[in-house]
PDB file of C-alpha atoms and ligand atoms in Angstrom:
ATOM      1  CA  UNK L   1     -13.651 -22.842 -82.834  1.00 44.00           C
ATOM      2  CA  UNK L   2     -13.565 -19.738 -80.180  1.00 45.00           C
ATOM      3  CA  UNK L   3     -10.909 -19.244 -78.730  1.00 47.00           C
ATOM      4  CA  UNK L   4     -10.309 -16.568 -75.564  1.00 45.00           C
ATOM      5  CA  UNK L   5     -10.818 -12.700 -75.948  1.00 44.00           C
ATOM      6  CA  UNK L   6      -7.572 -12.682 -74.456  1.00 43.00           C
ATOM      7  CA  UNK L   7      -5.820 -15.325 -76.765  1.00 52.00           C
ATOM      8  CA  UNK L   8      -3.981 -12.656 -78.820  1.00 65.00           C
ATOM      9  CA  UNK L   9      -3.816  -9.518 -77.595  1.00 67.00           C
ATOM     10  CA  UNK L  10      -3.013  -8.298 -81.380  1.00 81.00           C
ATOM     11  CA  UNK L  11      -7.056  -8.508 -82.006  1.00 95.00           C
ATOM     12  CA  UNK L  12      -8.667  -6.569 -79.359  1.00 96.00           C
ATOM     13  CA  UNK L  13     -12.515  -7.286 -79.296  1.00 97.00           C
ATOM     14  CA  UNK L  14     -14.780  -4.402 -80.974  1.00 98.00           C
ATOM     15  CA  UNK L  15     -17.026  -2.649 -78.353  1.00 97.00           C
ATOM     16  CA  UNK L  16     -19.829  -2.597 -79.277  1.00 96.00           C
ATOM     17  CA  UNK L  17     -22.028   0.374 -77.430  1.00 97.00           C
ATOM     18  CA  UNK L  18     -19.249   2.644 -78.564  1.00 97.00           C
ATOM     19  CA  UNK L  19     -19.490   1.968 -82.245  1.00 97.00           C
ATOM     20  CA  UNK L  20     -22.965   2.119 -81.864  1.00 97.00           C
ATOM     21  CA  UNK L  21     -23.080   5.754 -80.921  1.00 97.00           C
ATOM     22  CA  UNK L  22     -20.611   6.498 -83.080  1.00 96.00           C
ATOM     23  CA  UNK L  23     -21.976   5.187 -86.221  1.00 97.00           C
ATOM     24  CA  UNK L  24     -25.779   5.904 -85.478  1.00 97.00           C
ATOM     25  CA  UNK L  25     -27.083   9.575 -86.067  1.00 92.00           C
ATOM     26  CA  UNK L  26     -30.308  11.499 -86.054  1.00 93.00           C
ATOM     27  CA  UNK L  27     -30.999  11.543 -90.053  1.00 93.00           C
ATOM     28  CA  UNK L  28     -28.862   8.666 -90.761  1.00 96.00           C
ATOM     29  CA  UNK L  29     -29.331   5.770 -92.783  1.00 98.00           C
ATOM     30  CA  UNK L  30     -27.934   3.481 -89.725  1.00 98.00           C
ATOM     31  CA  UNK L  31     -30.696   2.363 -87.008  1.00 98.00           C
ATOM     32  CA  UNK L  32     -28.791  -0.254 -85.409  1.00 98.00           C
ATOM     33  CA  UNK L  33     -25.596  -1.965 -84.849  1.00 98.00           C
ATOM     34  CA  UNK L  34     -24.812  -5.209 -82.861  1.00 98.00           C
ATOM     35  CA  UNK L  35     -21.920  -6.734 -82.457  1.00 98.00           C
ATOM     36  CA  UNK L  36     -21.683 -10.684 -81.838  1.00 98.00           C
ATOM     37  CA  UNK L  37     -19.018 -12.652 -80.674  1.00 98.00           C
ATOM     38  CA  UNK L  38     -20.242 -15.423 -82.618  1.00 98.00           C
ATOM     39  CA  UNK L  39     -22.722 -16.285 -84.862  1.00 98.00           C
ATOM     40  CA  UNK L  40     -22.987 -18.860 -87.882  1.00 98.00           C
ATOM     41  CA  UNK L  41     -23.387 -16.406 -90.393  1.00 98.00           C
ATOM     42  CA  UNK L  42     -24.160 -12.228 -90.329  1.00 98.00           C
ATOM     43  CA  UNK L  43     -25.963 -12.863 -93.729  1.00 98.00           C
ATOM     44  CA  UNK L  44     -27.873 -15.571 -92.958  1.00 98.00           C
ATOM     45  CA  UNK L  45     -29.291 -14.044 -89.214  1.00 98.00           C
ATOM     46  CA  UNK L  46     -30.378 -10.550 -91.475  1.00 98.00           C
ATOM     47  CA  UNK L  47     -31.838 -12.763 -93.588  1.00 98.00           C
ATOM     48  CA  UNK L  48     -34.171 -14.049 -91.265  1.00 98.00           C
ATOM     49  CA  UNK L  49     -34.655 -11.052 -89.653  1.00 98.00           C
ATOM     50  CA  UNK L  50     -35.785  -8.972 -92.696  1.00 98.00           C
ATOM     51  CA  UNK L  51     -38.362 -12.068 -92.746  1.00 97.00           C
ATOM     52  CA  UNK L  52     -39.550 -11.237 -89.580  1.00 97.00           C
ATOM     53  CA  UNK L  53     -39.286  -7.252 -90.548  1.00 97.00           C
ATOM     54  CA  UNK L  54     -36.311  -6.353 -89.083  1.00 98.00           C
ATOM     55  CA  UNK L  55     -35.553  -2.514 -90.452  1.00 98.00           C
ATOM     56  CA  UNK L  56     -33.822  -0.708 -92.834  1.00 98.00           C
ATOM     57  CA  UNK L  57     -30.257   0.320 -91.876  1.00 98.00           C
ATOM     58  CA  UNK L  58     -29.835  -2.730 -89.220  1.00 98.00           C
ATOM     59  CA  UNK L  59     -26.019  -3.270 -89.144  1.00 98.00           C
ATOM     60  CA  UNK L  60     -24.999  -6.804 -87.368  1.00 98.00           C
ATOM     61  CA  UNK L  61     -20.852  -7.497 -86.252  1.00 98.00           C
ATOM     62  CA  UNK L  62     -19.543 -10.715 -85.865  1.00 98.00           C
ATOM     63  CA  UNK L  63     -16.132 -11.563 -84.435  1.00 98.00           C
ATOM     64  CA  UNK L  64     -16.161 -14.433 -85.615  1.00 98.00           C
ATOM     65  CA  UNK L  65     -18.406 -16.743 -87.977  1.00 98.00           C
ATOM     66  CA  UNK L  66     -18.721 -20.927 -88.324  1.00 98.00           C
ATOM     67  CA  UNK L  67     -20.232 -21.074 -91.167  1.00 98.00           C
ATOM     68  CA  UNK L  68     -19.101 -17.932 -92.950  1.00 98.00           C
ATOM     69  CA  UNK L  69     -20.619 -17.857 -97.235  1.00 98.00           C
ATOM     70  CA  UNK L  70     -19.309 -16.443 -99.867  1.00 95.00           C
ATOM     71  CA  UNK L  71     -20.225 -15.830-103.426  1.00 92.00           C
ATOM     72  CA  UNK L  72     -21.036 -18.548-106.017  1.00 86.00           C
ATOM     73  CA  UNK L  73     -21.644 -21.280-102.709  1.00 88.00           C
ATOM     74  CA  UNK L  74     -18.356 -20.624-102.019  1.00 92.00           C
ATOM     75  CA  UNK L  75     -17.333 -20.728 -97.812  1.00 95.00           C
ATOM     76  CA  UNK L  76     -15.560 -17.694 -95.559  1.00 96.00           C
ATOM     77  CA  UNK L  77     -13.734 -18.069 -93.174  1.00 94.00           C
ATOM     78  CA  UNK L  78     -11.357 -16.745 -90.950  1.00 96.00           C
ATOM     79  CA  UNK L  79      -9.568 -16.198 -87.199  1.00 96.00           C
ATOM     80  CA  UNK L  80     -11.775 -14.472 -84.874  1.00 97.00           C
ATOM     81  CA  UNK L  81     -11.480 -10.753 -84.438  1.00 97.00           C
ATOM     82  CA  UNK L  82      -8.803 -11.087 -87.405  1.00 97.00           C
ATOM     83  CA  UNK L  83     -10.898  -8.878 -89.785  1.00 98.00           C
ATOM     84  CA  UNK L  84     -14.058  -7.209 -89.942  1.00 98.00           C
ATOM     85  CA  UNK L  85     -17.364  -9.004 -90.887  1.00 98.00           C
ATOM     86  CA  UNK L  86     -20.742  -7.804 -91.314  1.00 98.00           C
ATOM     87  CA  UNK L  87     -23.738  -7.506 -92.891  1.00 98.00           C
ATOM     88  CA  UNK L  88     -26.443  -4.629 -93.469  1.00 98.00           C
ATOM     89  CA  UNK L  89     -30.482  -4.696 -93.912  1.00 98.00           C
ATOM     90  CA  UNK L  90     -31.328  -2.550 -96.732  1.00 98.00           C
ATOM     91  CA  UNK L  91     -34.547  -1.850 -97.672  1.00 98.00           C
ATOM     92  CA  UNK L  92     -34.310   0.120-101.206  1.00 97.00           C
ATOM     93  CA  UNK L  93     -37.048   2.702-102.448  1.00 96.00           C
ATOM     94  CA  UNK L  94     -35.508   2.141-105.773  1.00 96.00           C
ATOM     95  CA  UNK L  95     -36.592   0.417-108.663  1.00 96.00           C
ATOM     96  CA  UNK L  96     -35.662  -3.454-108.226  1.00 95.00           C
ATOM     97  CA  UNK L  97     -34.295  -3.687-111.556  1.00 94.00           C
ATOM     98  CA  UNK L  98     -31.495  -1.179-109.983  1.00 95.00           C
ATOM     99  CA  UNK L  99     -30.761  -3.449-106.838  1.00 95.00           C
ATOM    100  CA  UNK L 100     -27.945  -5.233-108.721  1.00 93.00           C
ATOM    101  CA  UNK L 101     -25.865  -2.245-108.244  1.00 96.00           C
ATOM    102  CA  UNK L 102     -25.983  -2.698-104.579  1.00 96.00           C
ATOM    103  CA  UNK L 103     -23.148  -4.644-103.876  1.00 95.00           C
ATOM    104  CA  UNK L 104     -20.977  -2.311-106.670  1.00 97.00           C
ATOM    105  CA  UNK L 105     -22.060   0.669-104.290  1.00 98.00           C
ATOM    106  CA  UNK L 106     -20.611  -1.423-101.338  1.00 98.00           C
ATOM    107  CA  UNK L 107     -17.261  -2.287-102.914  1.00 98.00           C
ATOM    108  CA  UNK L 108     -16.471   1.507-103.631  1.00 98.00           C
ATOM    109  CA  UNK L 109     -17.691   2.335-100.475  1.00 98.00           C
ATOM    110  CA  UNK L 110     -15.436  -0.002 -98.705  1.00 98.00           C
ATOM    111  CA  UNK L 111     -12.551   1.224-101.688  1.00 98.00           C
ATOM    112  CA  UNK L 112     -12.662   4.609-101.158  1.00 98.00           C
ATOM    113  CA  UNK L 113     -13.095   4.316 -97.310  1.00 98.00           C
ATOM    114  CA  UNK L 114     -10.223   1.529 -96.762  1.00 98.00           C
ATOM    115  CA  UNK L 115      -7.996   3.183 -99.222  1.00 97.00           C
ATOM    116  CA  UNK L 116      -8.366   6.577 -97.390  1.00 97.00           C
ATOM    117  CA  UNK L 117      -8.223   5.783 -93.977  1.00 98.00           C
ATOM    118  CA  UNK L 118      -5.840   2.312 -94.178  1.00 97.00           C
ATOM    119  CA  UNK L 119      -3.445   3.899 -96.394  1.00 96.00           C
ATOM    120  CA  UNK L 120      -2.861   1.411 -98.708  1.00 98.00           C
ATOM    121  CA  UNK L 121      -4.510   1.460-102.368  1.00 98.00           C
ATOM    122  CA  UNK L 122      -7.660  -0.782-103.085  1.00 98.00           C
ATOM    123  CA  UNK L 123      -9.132  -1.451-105.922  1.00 98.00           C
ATOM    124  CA  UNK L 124     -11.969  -3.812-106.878  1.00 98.00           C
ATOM    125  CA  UNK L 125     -12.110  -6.950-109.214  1.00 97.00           C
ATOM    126  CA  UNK L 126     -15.272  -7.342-111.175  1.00 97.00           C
ATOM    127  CA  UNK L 127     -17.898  -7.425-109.442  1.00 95.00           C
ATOM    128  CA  UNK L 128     -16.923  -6.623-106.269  1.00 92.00           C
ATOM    129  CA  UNK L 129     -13.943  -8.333-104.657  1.00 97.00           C
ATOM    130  CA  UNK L 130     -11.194  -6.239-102.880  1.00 98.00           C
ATOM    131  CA  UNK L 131      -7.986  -6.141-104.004  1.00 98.00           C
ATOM    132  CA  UNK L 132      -4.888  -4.869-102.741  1.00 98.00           C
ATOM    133  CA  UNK L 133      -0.895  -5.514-103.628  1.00 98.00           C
ATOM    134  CA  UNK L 134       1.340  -7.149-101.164  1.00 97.00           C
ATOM    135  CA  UNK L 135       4.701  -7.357-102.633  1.00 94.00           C
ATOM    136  CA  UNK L 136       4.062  -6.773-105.892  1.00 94.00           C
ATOM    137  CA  UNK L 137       1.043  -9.162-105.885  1.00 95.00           C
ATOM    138  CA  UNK L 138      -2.675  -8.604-106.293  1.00 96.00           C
ATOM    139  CA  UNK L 139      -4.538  -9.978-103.901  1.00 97.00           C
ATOM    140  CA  UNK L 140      -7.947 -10.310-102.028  1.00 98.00           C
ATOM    141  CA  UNK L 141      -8.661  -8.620 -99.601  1.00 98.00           C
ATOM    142  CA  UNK L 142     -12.493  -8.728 -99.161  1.00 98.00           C
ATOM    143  CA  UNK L 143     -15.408  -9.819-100.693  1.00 98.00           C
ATOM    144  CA  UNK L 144     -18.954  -8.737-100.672  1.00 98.00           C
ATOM    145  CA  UNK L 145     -22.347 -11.150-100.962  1.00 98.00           C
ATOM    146  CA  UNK L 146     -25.644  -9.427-101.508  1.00 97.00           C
ATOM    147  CA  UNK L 147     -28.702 -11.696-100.854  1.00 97.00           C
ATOM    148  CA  UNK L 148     -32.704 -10.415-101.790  1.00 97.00           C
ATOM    149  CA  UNK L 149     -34.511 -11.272 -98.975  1.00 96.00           C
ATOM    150  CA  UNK L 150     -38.030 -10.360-100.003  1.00 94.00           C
ATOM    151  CA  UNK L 151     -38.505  -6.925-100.493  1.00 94.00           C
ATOM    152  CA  UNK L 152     -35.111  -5.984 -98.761  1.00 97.00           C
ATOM    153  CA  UNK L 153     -31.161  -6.664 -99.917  1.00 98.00           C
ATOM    154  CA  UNK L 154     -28.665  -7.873 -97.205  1.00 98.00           C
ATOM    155  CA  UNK L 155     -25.302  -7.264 -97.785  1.00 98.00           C
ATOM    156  CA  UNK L 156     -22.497  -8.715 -96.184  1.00 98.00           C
ATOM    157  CA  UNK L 157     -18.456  -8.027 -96.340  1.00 98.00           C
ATOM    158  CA  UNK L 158     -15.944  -9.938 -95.123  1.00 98.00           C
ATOM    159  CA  UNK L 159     -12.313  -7.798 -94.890  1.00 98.00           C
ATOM    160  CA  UNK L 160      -9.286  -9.203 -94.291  1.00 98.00           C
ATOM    161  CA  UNK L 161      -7.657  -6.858 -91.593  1.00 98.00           C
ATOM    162  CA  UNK L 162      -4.435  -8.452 -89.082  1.00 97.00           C
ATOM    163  CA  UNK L 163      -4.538 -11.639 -91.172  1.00 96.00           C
ATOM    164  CA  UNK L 164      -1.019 -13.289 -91.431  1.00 95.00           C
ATOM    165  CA  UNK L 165       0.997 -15.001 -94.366  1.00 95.00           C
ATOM    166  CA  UNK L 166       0.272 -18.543 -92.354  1.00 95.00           C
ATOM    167  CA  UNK L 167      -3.146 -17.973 -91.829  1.00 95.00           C
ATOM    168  CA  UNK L 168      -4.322 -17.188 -95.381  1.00 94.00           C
ATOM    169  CA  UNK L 169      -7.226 -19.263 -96.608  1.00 90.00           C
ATOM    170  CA  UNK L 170      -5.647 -19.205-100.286  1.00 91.00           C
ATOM    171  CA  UNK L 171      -2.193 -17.554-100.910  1.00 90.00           C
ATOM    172  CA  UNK L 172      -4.676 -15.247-103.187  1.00 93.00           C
ATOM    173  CA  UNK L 173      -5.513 -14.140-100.016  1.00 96.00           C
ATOM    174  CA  UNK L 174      -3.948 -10.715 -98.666  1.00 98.00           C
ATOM    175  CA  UNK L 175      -5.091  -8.355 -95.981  1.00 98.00           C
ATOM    176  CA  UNK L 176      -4.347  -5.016 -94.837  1.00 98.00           C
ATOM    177  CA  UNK L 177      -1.670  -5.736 -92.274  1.00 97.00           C
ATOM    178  CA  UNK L 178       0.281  -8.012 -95.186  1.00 98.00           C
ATOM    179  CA  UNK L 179      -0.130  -4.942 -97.529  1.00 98.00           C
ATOM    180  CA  UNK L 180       1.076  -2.423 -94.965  1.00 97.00           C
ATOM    181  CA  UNK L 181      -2.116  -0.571 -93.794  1.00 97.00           C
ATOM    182  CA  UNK L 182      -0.756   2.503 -91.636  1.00 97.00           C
ATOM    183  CA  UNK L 183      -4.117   1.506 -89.820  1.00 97.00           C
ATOM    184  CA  UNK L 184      -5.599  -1.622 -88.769  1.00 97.00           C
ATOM    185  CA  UNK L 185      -8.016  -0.642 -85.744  1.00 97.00           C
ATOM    186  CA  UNK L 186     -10.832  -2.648 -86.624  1.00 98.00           C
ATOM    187  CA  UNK L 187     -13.402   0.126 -85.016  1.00 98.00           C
ATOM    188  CA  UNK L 188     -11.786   3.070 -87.120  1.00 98.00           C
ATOM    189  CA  UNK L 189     -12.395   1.033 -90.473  1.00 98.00           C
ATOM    190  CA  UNK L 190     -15.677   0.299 -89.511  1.00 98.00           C
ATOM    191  CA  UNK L 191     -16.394   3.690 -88.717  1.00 98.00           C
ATOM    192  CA  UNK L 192     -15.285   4.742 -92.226  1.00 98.00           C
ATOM    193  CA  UNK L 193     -16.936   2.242 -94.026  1.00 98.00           C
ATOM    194  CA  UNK L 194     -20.272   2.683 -92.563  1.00 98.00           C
ATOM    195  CA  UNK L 195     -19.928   7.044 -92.960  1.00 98.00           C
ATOM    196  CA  UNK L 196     -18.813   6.250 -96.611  1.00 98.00           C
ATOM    197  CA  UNK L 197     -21.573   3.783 -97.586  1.00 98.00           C
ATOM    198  CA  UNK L 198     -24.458   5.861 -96.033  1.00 98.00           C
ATOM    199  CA  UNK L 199     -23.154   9.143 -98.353  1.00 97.00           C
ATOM    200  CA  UNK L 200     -22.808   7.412-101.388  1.00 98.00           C
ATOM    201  CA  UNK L 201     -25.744   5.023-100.900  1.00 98.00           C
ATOM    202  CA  UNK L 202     -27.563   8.404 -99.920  1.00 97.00           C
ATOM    203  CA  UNK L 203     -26.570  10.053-103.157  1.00 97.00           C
ATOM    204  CA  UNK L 204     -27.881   6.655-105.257  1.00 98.00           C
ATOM    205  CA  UNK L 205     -31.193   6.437-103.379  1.00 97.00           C
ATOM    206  CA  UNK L 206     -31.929  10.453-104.407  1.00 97.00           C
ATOM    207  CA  UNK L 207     -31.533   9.639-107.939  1.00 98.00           C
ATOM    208  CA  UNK L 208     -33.752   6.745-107.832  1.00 98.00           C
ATOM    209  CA  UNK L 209     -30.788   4.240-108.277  1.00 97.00           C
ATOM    210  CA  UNK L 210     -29.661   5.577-111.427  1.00 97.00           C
ATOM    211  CA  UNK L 211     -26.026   4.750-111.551  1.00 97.00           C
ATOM    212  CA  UNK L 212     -25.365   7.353-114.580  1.00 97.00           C
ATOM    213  CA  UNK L 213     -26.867  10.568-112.116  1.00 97.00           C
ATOM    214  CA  UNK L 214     -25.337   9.723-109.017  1.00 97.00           C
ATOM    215  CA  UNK L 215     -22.195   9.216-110.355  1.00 97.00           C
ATOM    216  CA  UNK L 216     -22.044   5.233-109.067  1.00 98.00           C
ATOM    217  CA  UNK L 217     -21.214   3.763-112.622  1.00 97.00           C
ATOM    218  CA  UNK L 218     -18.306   6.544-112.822  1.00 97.00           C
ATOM    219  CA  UNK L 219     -16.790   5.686-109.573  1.00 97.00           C
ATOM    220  CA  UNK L 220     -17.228   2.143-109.765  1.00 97.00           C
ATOM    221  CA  UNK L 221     -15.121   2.508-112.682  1.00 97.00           C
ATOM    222  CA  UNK L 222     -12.333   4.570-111.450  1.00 97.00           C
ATOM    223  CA  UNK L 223     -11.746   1.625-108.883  1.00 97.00           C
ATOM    224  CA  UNK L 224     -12.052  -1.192-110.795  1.00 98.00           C
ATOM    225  CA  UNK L 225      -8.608  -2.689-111.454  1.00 97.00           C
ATOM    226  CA  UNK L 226     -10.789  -5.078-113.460  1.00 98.00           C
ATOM    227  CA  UNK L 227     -11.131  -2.332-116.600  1.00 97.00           C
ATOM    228  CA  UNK L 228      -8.990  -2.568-119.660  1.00 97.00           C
ATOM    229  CA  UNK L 229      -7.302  -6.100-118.645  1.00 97.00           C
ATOM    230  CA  UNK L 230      -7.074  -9.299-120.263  1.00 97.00           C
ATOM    231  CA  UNK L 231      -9.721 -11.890-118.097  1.00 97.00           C
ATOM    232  CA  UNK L 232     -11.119 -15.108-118.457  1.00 97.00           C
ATOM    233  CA  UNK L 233     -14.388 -15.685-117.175  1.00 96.00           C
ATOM    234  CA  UNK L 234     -15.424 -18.647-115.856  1.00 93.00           C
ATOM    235  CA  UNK L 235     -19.273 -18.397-116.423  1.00 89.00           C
ATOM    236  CA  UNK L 236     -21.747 -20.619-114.750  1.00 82.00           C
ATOM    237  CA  UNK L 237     -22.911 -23.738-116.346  1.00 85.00           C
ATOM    238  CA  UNK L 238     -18.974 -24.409-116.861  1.00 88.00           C
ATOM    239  CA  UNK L 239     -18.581 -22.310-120.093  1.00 91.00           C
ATOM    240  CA  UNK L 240     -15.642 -19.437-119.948  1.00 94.00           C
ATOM    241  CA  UNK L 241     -14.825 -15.784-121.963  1.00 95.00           C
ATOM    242  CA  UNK L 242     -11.302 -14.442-122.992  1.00 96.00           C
ATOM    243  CA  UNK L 243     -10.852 -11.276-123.765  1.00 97.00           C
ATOM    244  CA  UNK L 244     -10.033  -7.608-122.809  1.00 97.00           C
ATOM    245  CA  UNK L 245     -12.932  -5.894-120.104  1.00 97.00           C
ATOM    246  CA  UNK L 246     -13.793  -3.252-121.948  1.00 97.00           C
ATOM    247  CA  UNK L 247     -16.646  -1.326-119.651  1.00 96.00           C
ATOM    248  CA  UNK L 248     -19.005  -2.126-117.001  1.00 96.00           C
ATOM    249  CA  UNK L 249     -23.214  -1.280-118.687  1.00 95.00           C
ATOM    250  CA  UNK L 250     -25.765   0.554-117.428  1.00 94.00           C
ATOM    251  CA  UNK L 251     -26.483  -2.788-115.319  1.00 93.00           C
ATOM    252  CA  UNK L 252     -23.438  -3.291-113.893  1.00 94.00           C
ATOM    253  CA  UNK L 253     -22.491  -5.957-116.151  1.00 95.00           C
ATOM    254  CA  UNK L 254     -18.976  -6.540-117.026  1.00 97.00           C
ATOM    255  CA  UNK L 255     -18.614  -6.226-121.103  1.00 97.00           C
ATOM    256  CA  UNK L 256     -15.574  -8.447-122.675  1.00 97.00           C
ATOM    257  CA  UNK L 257     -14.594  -8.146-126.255  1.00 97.00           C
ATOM    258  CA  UNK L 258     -12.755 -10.851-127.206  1.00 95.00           C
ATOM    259  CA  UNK L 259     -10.577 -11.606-129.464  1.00 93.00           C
ATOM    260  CA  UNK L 260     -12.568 -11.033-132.836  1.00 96.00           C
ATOM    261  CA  UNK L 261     -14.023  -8.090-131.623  1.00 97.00           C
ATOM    262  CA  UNK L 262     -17.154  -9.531-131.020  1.00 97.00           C
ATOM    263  CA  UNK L 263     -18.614  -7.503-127.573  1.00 98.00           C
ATOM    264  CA  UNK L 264     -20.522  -9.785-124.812  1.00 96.00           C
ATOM    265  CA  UNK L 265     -21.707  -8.287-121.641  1.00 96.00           C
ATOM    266  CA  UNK L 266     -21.465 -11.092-118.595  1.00 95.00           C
ATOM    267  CA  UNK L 267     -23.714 -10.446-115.516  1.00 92.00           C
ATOM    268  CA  UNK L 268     -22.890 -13.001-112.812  1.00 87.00           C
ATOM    269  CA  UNK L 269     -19.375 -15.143-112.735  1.00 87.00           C
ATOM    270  CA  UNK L 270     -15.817 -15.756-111.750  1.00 90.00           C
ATOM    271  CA  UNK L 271     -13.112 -13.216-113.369  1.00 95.00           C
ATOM    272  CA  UNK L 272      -9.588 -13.921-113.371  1.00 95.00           C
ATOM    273  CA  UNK L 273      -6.684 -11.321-114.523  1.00 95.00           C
ATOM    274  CA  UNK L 274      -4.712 -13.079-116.528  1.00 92.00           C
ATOM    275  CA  UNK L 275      -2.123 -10.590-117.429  1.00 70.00           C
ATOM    276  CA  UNK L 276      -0.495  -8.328-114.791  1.00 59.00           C
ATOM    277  CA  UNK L 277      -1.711  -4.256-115.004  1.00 57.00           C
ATOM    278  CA  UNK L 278       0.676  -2.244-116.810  1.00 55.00           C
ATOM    279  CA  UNK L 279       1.914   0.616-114.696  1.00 52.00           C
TER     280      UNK L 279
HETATM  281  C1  BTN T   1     -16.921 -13.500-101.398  1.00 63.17           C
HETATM  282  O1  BTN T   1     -15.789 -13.031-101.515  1.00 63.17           O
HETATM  283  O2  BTN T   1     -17.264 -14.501-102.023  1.00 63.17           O
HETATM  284  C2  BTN T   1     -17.894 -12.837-100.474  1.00 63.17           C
HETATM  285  C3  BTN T   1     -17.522 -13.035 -99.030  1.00 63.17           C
HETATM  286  C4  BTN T   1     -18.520 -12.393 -98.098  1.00 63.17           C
HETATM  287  C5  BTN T   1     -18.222 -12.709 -96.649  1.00 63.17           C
HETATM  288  C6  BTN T   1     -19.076 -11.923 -95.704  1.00 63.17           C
HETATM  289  S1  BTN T   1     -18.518 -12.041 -94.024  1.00 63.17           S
HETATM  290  C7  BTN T   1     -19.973 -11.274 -93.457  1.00 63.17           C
HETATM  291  C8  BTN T   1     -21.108 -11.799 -94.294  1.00 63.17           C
HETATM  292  N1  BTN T   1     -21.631 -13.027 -93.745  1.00 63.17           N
HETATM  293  C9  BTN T   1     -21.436 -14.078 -94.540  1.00 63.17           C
HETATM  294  O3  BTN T   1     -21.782 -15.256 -94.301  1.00 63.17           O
HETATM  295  N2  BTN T   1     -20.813 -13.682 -95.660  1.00 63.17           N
HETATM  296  C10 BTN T   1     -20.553 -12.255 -95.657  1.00 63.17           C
END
């Protein structure tokens, strides 16, 4: 549903021609940025544009999304203007086999940049969801989906910002305002995100999307809360793995050893910490 731009004055609507200048620069990887008040879904419209050969670095906003997607088929949704939600054309020179880390380099992107700028610390859960604490309790904050569209990646993030206890999808669910964000202007953490991804993504791209040389596998693993826990994964096809997560491989998958020692390396499913971290 859409309600007025003036319905809460709490969620002031992102302008649009001033983020664009801000974010776009001569040698940048950004080459446009629209912002939407509504559209089904920011994945699904870069989709179709890469079809139709939309390029590389094409940013697209919405304020709000009807028929928001998450990972494994899964929906997203939220309040308009209550978070930040958009999706990026990428168009890799890498080698394909290295595309999976993709949405890794997104989540510590939007890590390092929310946890620096917001205030508040976030850390990822294998692969790539956002986590933050709100009163003591882990919770999710954002999540990423990465769709290959031909011979380009779209990547989309959905981030929780001014949601509120009663408007949670899942009590899971946090956001920055619940876990005290000393900043929750929607067009600063944009800002930061986008400056963020384009260094580190530049810094992947000139090493050919090795994650050993450009330093993504070692700081995807200094923000992964996932990392020396006791999971359960709930694989597809039904099946699930207990044990501790021991390291994330040269592919970004997440390796488990369970409880006989034995050392499996899982590339696509749902994880779930079953024990709180130790501090
Ligand atoms: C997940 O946690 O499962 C991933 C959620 C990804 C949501 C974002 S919102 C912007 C973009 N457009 C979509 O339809 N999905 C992503």
């Amino acid at each position: 549903m859409t309600s007025s731009q003036w319905s809460d004055l709490d969620r002031p609507p992102l302008r649009g021609a001033q983020l664009e200048r801000a974010v776009l620069r001569p040698g940048g990887l950004w080459t446009s940025l629209r912002v939407v008040a509504e559209t089904g879904s920011t994945n699904s419209d870069l989709v179709a544009r890469a079809a139709e050969g939309a390029e590389a670095g094409t940013v697209l906003v919405a304020e709000e999304q009807t028929a928001g997607r998450g990972r494994l088929e899964r929906s997203w949704s939220a309040p308009a203007r209550s978070g930040i939600f958009l999706s990026m054309l990428l168009r890799p020179s890498a080698p394909k086999e290295r595309w999976g880390w993709l949405p890794l380099l997104v989540g510590v992107s939007a890590a390092s940049a929310l946890s620096q700028v917001a205030g508040v610390e976030v850390r990822l859960k294998w692969p790539n969801d956002l986590l933050v604490q709100v009163g003591g309790e882990e919770r999710k904050l954002g999540g990423i989906l990465a769709e290959l569209a031909g011979d380009a990646v779209v990547v989309g993030i959905g981030l929780n910002v001014s949601l509120r206890e009663d408007e949670l999808p899942v009590p899971a669910a946090g956001s920055l305002l619940l876990a005290g964000a000393a900043v929750t202007d929607r067009e600063t953490l944009l800002r930061a995100l986008l400056r963020t991804f384009d260094e580190l993504y530049t810094d992947w791209a000139g090493a050919d999307g090795e994650p050993e040389a450009s330093g993504l596998r070692a700081a995807y693993a200094a923000q992964c809360a996932t990392l020396g826990r006791q999971v359960r994964v709930e694989l597809p096809g039904g099946r699930e793995l207990l044990g501790e997560a021991v390291a994330v491989d040269g592919d970004g998958r997440l390796v488990v050893r369970d409880s006989a020692g034995e050392e499996r390396a899982v590339g696509a499913g749902d994880v779930l910490h079953v024990r709180p971290q130790q501090r």
